Amino acid sequence: MTASAPFSTKDRILGAAEELFAQYGFSGTSLRQVTSRADVNIAAVNYHFGSKENLVNEVFRRRMDEMSEKRLSLLKSAVERHPGELEPILAAFVEPALAMAQDRHGGASFVRVIARAYAEKNDALRKFLSDHYGHVLRDFAKAIAAVVPGLSKETLYWRLDFLSGALTYAMSDFGLIKRPAGASDHSHRARAARELIRFAAAGIQCPSTDPA
């Protein structure tokens, strides 16, 4: 029991922080609110995280590490099993994110945290995400460039940026298309993934308008 207590405390703090960041944003959430929600004292937060900035980073790391690992594993499989095909590469990028968003253990809260990261200017967080997860986007860009060689690097990254935005919107599930009555979460997510992948493939393969 002694060995599991620190993990349990750390997990409670991360869960509380994720919920509060989703509701109030990063600057709008105090460590006192986090300790109250997690039912711990400030010493526990300092022990496990050291600072609010590190706590923010760890909220992302808890979700992003697993999702990034899954994306890269699926990317490797897509390149090996479907050489020259774009949609399997895009599926490797899209499907793990949609699955994470529907995780019953805080997935919806984390999607709102991602939206906060887009909305709030937090240079430290953006640097953390770039340093730790930028290689994932670079690996996907490299794989896509091999399949769609006519695109300039700049155009490719523009289109990946648009895909990321559309994916974040789909993850939030506040679009026009709601889950039909009788449809399972799994089937609705699979349909969303298929439609987004096809849409993104058409956009990425669109002839470039870059000046010669």
PDB file of C-alpha atoms in Angstrom:
ATOM      1  CA  MET A   1       0.000   0.000   0.000  1.00  0.00           C
ATOM      2  CA  THR A   2       2.874   2.332   0.749  1.00  0.00           C
ATOM      3  CA  ALA A   3       4.246   1.961  -2.797  1.00  0.00           C
ATOM      4  CA  SER A   4       0.892   2.744  -4.422  1.00  0.00           C
ATOM      5  CA  ALA A   5       0.114   5.854  -2.355  1.00  0.00           C
ATOM      6  CA  PRO A   6       2.414   8.297  -4.220  1.00  0.00           C
ATOM      7  CA  PHE A   7       1.045   7.159  -7.564  1.00  0.00           C
ATOM      8  CA  SER A   8      -2.525   7.544  -6.338  1.00  0.00           C
ATOM      9  CA  THR A   9      -1.836  11.038  -5.046  1.00  0.00           C
ATOM     10  CA  LYS A  10      -0.074  12.083  -8.247  1.00  0.00           C
ATOM     11  CA  ASP A  11      -2.890  10.719 -10.376  1.00  0.00           C
ATOM     12  CA  ARG A  12      -5.510  12.575  -8.321  1.00  0.00           C
ATOM     13  CA  ILE A  13      -3.594  15.814  -8.736  1.00  0.00           C
ATOM     14  CA  LEU A  14      -3.295  15.325 -12.501  1.00  0.00           C
ATOM     15  CA  GLY A  15      -6.985  14.489 -12.813  1.00  0.00           C
ATOM     16  CA  ALA A  16      -8.016  17.524 -10.790  1.00  0.00           C
ATOM     17  CA  ALA A  17      -5.676  19.814 -12.722  1.00  0.00           C
ATOM     18  CA  GLU A  18      -6.956  18.521 -16.057  1.00  0.00           C
ATOM     19  CA  GLU A  19     -10.569  19.210 -15.095  1.00  0.00           C
ATOM     20  CA  LEU A  20      -9.785  22.671 -13.768  1.00  0.00           C
ATOM     21  CA  PHE A  21      -7.589  23.653 -16.725  1.00  0.00           C
ATOM     22  CA  ALA A  22     -10.411  22.562 -19.033  1.00  0.00           C
ATOM     23  CA  GLN A  23     -12.896  24.715 -17.125  1.00  0.00           C
ATOM     24  CA  TYR A  24     -10.885  27.810 -16.213  1.00  0.00           C
ATOM     25  CA  GLY A  25      -7.768  27.726 -18.383  1.00  0.00           C
ATOM     26  CA  PHE A  26      -4.151  27.640 -17.253  1.00  0.00           C
ATOM     27  CA  SER A  27      -3.831  31.197 -15.985  1.00  0.00           C
ATOM     28  CA  GLY A  28      -7.306  31.045 -14.424  1.00  0.00           C
ATOM     29  CA  THR A  29      -6.541  27.992 -12.304  1.00  0.00           C
ATOM     30  CA  SER A  30      -4.627  28.326  -9.052  1.00  0.00           C
ATOM     31  CA  LEU A  31      -2.684  25.607  -7.278  1.00  0.00           C
ATOM     32  CA  ARG A  32      -5.010  26.123  -4.322  1.00  0.00           C
ATOM     33  CA  GLN A  33      -7.946  25.125  -6.517  1.00  0.00           C
ATOM     34  CA  VAL A  34      -6.052  22.031  -7.653  1.00  0.00           C
ATOM     35  CA  THR A  35      -5.189  20.961  -4.108  1.00  0.00           C
ATOM     36  CA  SER A  36      -8.776  21.497  -3.004  1.00  0.00           C
ATOM     37  CA  ARG A  37     -10.183  19.458  -5.898  1.00  0.00           C
ATOM     38  CA  ALA A  38      -7.620  16.668  -5.417  1.00  0.00           C
ATOM     39  CA  ASP A  39      -7.968  16.759  -1.618  1.00  0.00           C
ATOM     40  CA  VAL A  40      -4.214  17.108  -1.065  1.00  0.00           C
ATOM     41  CA  ASN A  41      -1.989  19.779   0.430  1.00  0.00           C
ATOM     42  CA  ILE A  42       0.324  22.116  -1.472  1.00  0.00           C
ATOM     43  CA  ALA A  43       3.344  20.108  -0.329  1.00  0.00           C
ATOM     44  CA  ALA A  44       2.081  17.134  -2.370  1.00  0.00           C
ATOM     45  CA  VAL A  45       1.934  19.258  -5.528  1.00  0.00           C
ATOM     46  CA  ASN A  46       5.422  20.610  -4.905  1.00  0.00           C
ATOM     47  CA  TYR A  47       6.761  17.119  -4.226  1.00  0.00           C
ATOM     48  CA  HIS A  48       5.370  15.559  -7.399  1.00  0.00           C
ATOM     49  CA  PHE A  49       5.627  18.492  -9.820  1.00  0.00           C
ATOM     50  CA  GLY A  50       7.707  21.281  -8.334  1.00  0.00           C
ATOM     51  CA  SER A  51       5.791  24.089 -10.041  1.00  0.00           C
ATOM     52  CA  LYS A  52       2.545  24.933 -11.794  1.00  0.00           C
ATOM     53  CA  GLU A  53       4.374  24.980 -15.145  1.00  0.00           C
ATOM     54  CA  ASN A  54       5.557  21.406 -14.633  1.00  0.00           C
ATOM     55  CA  LEU A  55       2.051  20.391 -13.590  1.00  0.00           C
ATOM     56  CA  VAL A  56       0.666  21.786 -16.855  1.00  0.00           C
ATOM     57  CA  ASN A  57       3.330  19.905 -18.798  1.00  0.00           C
ATOM     58  CA  GLU A  58       2.592  16.634 -17.003  1.00  0.00           C
ATOM     59  CA  VAL A  59      -1.129  16.920 -17.721  1.00  0.00           C
ATOM     60  CA  PHE A  60      -0.194  16.888 -21.403  1.00  0.00           C
ATOM     61  CA  ARG A  61       2.469  14.217 -21.037  1.00  0.00           C
ATOM     62  CA  ARG A  62       0.010  11.826 -19.383  1.00  0.00           C
ATOM     63  CA  ARG A  63      -2.149  11.797 -22.516  1.00  0.00           C
ATOM     64  CA  MET A  64       0.288  12.700 -25.268  1.00  0.00           C
ATOM     65  CA  ASP A  65       2.945  10.058 -24.591  1.00  0.00           C
ATOM     66  CA  GLU A  66       0.529   7.191 -25.143  1.00  0.00           C
ATOM     67  CA  MET A  67      -1.171   8.797 -28.140  1.00  0.00           C
ATOM     68  CA  SER A  68       2.161   9.633 -29.796  1.00  0.00           C
ATOM     69  CA  GLU A  69       3.449   6.107 -29.300  1.00  0.00           C
ATOM     70  CA  LYS A  70       0.282   4.711 -30.862  1.00  0.00           C
ATOM     71  CA  ARG A  71       0.473   7.111 -33.792  1.00  0.00           C
ATOM     72  CA  LEU A  72       4.082   6.237 -34.590  1.00  0.00           C
ATOM     73  CA  SER A  73       3.390   2.506 -34.311  1.00  0.00           C
ATOM     74  CA  LEU A  74       0.468   2.787 -36.736  1.00  0.00           C
ATOM     75  CA  LEU A  75       2.521   5.000 -39.052  1.00  0.00           C
ATOM     76  CA  LYS A  76       5.269   2.393 -39.249  1.00  0.00           C
ATOM     77  CA  SER A  77       2.695  -0.280 -40.026  1.00  0.00           C
ATOM     78  CA  ALA A  78       0.983   1.904 -42.660  1.00  0.00           C
ATOM     79  CA  VAL A  79       4.232   2.598 -44.507  1.00  0.00           C
ATOM     80  CA  GLU A  80       5.236  -1.074 -44.446  1.00  0.00           C
ATOM     81  CA  ARG A  81       1.872  -2.588 -45.341  1.00  0.00           C
ATOM     82  CA  HIS A  82       0.483   0.082 -47.688  1.00  0.00           C
ATOM     83  CA  PRO A  83       3.445   1.586 -49.532  1.00  0.00           C
ATOM     84  CA  GLY A  84       2.559   4.594 -51.637  1.00  0.00           C
ATOM     85  CA  GLU A  85      -0.892   5.049 -50.056  1.00  0.00           C
ATOM     86  CA  LEU A  86      -1.844   8.263 -48.290  1.00  0.00           C
ATOM     87  CA  GLU A  87      -5.021   7.338 -46.416  1.00  0.00           C
ATOM     88  CA  PRO A  88      -3.412   4.699 -44.134  1.00  0.00           C
ATOM     89  CA  ILE A  89      -0.852   7.327 -43.088  1.00  0.00           C
ATOM     90  CA  LEU A  90      -3.615   9.788 -42.284  1.00  0.00           C
ATOM     91  CA  ALA A  91      -5.517   7.094 -40.398  1.00  0.00           C
ATOM     92  CA  ALA A  92      -2.472   6.571 -38.196  1.00  0.00           C
ATOM     93  CA  PHE A  93      -2.604  10.275 -37.308  1.00  0.00           C
ATOM     94  CA  VAL A  94      -6.371  10.651 -36.902  1.00  0.00           C
ATOM     95  CA  GLU A  95      -7.621   7.460 -35.253  1.00  0.00           C
ATOM     96  CA  PRO A  96      -5.544   7.479 -32.026  1.00  0.00           C
ATOM     97  CA  ALA A  97      -6.585  11.085 -31.348  1.00  0.00           C
ATOM     98  CA  LEU A  98     -10.288  10.350 -31.780  1.00  0.00           C
ATOM     99  CA  ALA A  99      -9.959   7.258 -29.590  1.00  0.00           C
ATOM    100  CA  MET A 100      -8.282   9.292 -26.864  1.00  0.00           C
ATOM    101  CA  ALA A 101     -11.025  11.935 -27.043  1.00  0.00           C
ATOM    102  CA  GLN A 102     -13.646   9.289 -26.290  1.00  0.00           C
ATOM    103  CA  ASP A 103     -11.720   7.774 -23.406  1.00  0.00           C
ATOM    104  CA  ARG A 104     -14.199   7.654 -20.537  1.00  0.00           C
ATOM    105  CA  HIS A 105     -11.446   8.480 -18.048  1.00  0.00           C
ATOM    106  CA  GLY A 106     -11.063  12.182 -18.770  1.00  0.00           C
ATOM    107  CA  GLY A 107     -10.756  12.205 -22.545  1.00  0.00           C
ATOM    108  CA  ALA A 108     -13.377  14.923 -22.964  1.00  0.00           C
ATOM    109  CA  SER A 109     -11.681  17.116 -20.370  1.00  0.00           C
ATOM    110  CA  PHE A 110      -8.342  16.790 -22.107  1.00  0.00           C
ATOM    111  CA  VAL A 111      -9.860  17.853 -25.431  1.00  0.00           C
ATOM    112  CA  ARG A 112     -10.967  21.084 -23.732  1.00  0.00           C
ATOM    113  CA  VAL A 113      -7.462  21.453 -22.317  1.00  0.00           C
ATOM    114  CA  ILE A 114      -6.105  21.211 -25.879  1.00  0.00           C
ATOM    115  CA  ALA A 115      -8.548  23.927 -26.941  1.00  0.00           C
ATOM    116  CA  ARG A 116      -7.235  26.076 -24.090  1.00  0.00           C
ATOM    117  CA  ALA A 117      -3.691  25.529 -25.339  1.00  0.00           C
ATOM    118  CA  TYR A 118      -4.726  26.877 -28.740  1.00  0.00           C
ATOM    119  CA  ALA A 119      -6.611  29.839 -27.270  1.00  0.00           C
ATOM    120  CA  GLU A 120      -4.163  30.948 -24.575  1.00  0.00           C
ATOM    121  CA  LYS A 121      -0.748  32.346 -25.358  1.00  0.00           C
ATOM    122  CA  ASN A 122       1.556  30.093 -23.337  1.00  0.00           C
ATOM    123  CA  ASP A 123       5.023  30.102 -24.840  1.00  0.00           C
ATOM    124  CA  ALA A 124       6.443  27.709 -22.245  1.00  0.00           C
ATOM    125  CA  LEU A 125       3.771  25.112 -22.985  1.00  0.00           C
ATOM    126  CA  ARG A 126       4.191  25.474 -26.740  1.00  0.00           C
ATOM    127  CA  LYS A 127       7.932  24.959 -26.371  1.00  0.00           C
ATOM    128  CA  PHE A 128       7.351  21.877 -24.227  1.00  0.00           C
ATOM    129  CA  LEU A 129       4.980  20.392 -26.807  1.00  0.00           C
ATOM    130  CA  SER A 130       7.326  21.219 -29.685  1.00  0.00           C
ATOM    131  CA  ASP A 131      10.349  19.769 -27.889  1.00  0.00           C
ATOM    132  CA  HIS A 132       8.635  16.544 -26.857  1.00  0.00           C
ATOM    133  CA  TYR A 133       6.155  15.864 -29.655  1.00  0.00           C
ATOM    134  CA  GLY A 134       7.366  17.836 -32.674  1.00  0.00           C
ATOM    135  CA  HIS A 135       9.154  14.723 -33.949  1.00  0.00           C
ATOM    136  CA  VAL A 136       5.788  13.000 -34.373  1.00  0.00           C
ATOM    137  CA  LEU A 137       4.561  15.617 -36.833  1.00  0.00           C
ATOM    138  CA  ARG A 138       7.909  15.567 -38.625  1.00  0.00           C
ATOM    139  CA  ASP A 139       7.700  11.793 -39.083  1.00  0.00           C
ATOM    140  CA  PHE A 140       4.220  12.104 -40.550  1.00  0.00           C
ATOM    141  CA  ALA A 141       5.326  14.950 -42.811  1.00  0.00           C
ATOM    142  CA  LYS A 142       8.190  12.830 -44.089  1.00  0.00           C
ATOM    143  CA  ALA A 143       5.876   9.888 -44.799  1.00  0.00           C
ATOM    144  CA  ILE A 144       3.328  12.096 -46.576  1.00  0.00           C
ATOM    145  CA  ALA A 145       6.025  13.826 -48.630  1.00  0.00           C
ATOM    146  CA  ALA A 146       7.147  10.440 -49.927  1.00  0.00           C
ATOM    147  CA  VAL A 147       3.611   9.738 -51.162  1.00  0.00           C
ATOM    148  CA  VAL A 148       2.827  13.257 -52.424  1.00  0.00           C
ATOM    149  CA  PRO A 149       6.251  14.421 -53.651  1.00  0.00           C
ATOM    150  CA  GLY A 150       5.049  17.469 -55.586  1.00  0.00           C
ATOM    151  CA  LEU A 151       4.345  19.562 -52.486  1.00  0.00           C
ATOM    152  CA  SER A 152       6.798  22.047 -51.098  1.00  0.00           C
ATOM    153  CA  LYS A 153       7.671  21.676 -47.433  1.00  0.00           C
ATOM    154  CA  GLU A 154       5.812  24.879 -46.608  1.00  0.00           C
ATOM    155  CA  THR A 155       2.636  23.766 -48.377  1.00  0.00           C
ATOM    156  CA  LEU A 156       2.783  20.363 -46.728  1.00  0.00           C
ATOM    157  CA  TYR A 157       3.025  21.892 -43.269  1.00  0.00           C
ATOM    158  CA  TRP A 158       0.167  24.290 -44.036  1.00  0.00           C
ATOM    159  CA  ARG A 159      -2.016  21.328 -44.932  1.00  0.00           C
ATOM    160  CA  LEU A 160      -0.935  19.344 -41.875  1.00  0.00           C
ATOM    161  CA  ASP A 161      -1.800  22.369 -39.760  1.00  0.00           C
ATOM    162  CA  PHE A 162      -5.278  22.473 -41.265  1.00  0.00           C
ATOM    163  CA  LEU A 163      -5.667  18.743 -40.650  1.00  0.00           C
ATOM    164  CA  SER A 164      -4.673  19.213 -37.008  1.00  0.00           C
ATOM    165  CA  GLY A 165      -7.269  21.946 -36.611  1.00  0.00           C
ATOM    166  CA  ALA A 166     -10.007  19.860 -38.196  1.00  0.00           C
ATOM    167  CA  LEU A 167      -9.015  16.909 -36.024  1.00  0.00           C
ATOM    168  CA  THR A 168      -9.220  19.003 -32.850  1.00  0.00           C
ATOM    169  CA  TYR A 169     -12.695  20.131 -33.917  1.00  0.00           C
ATOM    170  CA  ALA A 170     -13.755  16.523 -34.552  1.00  0.00           C
ATOM    171  CA  MET A 171     -12.335  15.447 -31.187  1.00  0.00           C
ATOM    172  CA  SER A 172     -14.475  18.035 -29.408  1.00  0.00           C
ATOM    173  CA  ASP A 173     -17.649  16.570 -30.945  1.00  0.00           C
ATOM    174  CA  PHE A 174     -19.463  19.909 -31.051  1.00  0.00           C
ATOM    175  CA  GLY A 175     -19.916  19.966 -34.812  1.00  0.00           C
ATOM    176  CA  LEU A 176     -23.103  19.679 -36.821  1.00  0.00           C
ATOM    177  CA  ILE A 177     -23.013  15.878 -36.984  1.00  0.00           C
ATOM    178  CA  LYS A 178     -24.116  14.300 -33.725  1.00  0.00           C
ATOM    179  CA  ARG A 179     -24.048  10.622 -32.895  1.00  0.00           C
ATOM    180  CA  PRO A 180     -27.251   9.107 -34.348  1.00  0.00           C
ATOM    181  CA  ALA A 181     -29.639   7.431 -31.953  1.00  0.00           C
ATOM    182  CA  GLY A 182     -28.786   3.755 -31.730  1.00  0.00           C
ATOM    183  CA  ALA A 183     -25.243   4.205 -33.004  1.00  0.00           C
ATOM    184  CA  SER A 184     -22.431   3.237 -30.658  1.00  0.00           C
ATOM    185  CA  ASP A 185     -19.610   5.582 -29.726  1.00  0.00           C
ATOM    186  CA  HIS A 186     -17.245   3.263 -31.589  1.00  0.00           C
ATOM    187  CA  SER A 187     -19.220   3.313 -34.835  1.00  0.00           C
ATOM    188  CA  HIS A 188     -19.706   7.090 -34.669  1.00  0.00           C
ATOM    189  CA  ARG A 189     -15.984   7.609 -34.082  1.00  0.00           C
ATOM    190  CA  ALA A 190     -15.133   5.254 -36.954  1.00  0.00           C
ATOM    191  CA  ARG A 191     -17.420   7.207 -39.303  1.00  0.00           C
ATOM    192  CA  ALA A 192     -15.894  10.506 -38.214  1.00  0.00           C
ATOM    193  CA  ALA A 193     -12.422   9.109 -38.823  1.00  0.00           C
ATOM    194  CA  ARG A 194     -13.295   7.835 -42.302  1.00  0.00           C
ATOM    195  CA  GLU A 195     -14.841  11.135 -43.379  1.00  0.00           C
ATOM    196  CA  LEU A 196     -11.968  13.213 -42.011  1.00  0.00           C
ATOM    197  CA  ILE A 197      -9.331  10.960 -43.581  1.00  0.00           C
ATOM    198  CA  ARG A 198     -10.975  11.173 -47.008  1.00  0.00           C
ATOM    199  CA  PHE A 199     -11.399  14.929 -46.695  1.00  0.00           C
ATOM    200  CA  ALA A 200      -7.783  15.394 -45.631  1.00  0.00           C
ATOM    201  CA  ALA A 201      -6.460  13.124 -48.374  1.00  0.00           C
ATOM    202  CA  ALA A 202      -8.244  15.165 -51.025  1.00  0.00           C
ATOM    203  CA  GLY A 203      -6.897  18.405 -49.580  1.00  0.00           C
ATOM    204  CA  ILE A 204      -3.336  17.222 -49.204  1.00  0.00           C
ATOM    205  CA  GLN A 205      -3.241  15.848 -52.755  1.00  0.00           C
ATOM    206  CA  CYS A 206      -4.742  19.006 -54.254  1.00  0.00           C
ATOM    207  CA  PRO A 207      -2.338  20.518 -56.818  1.00  0.00           C
ATOM    208  CA  SER A 208      -0.100  23.106 -55.220  1.00  0.00           C
ATOM    209  CA  THR A 209      -0.561  26.787 -56.033  1.00  0.00           C
ATOM    210  CA  ASP A 210       2.978  27.646 -54.912  1.00  0.00           C
ATOM    211  CA  PRO A 211       4.678  30.053 -57.323  1.00  0.00           C
ATOM    212  CA  ALA A 212       7.285  28.335 -59.446  1.00  0.00           C
TER     213      ALA A 212
END
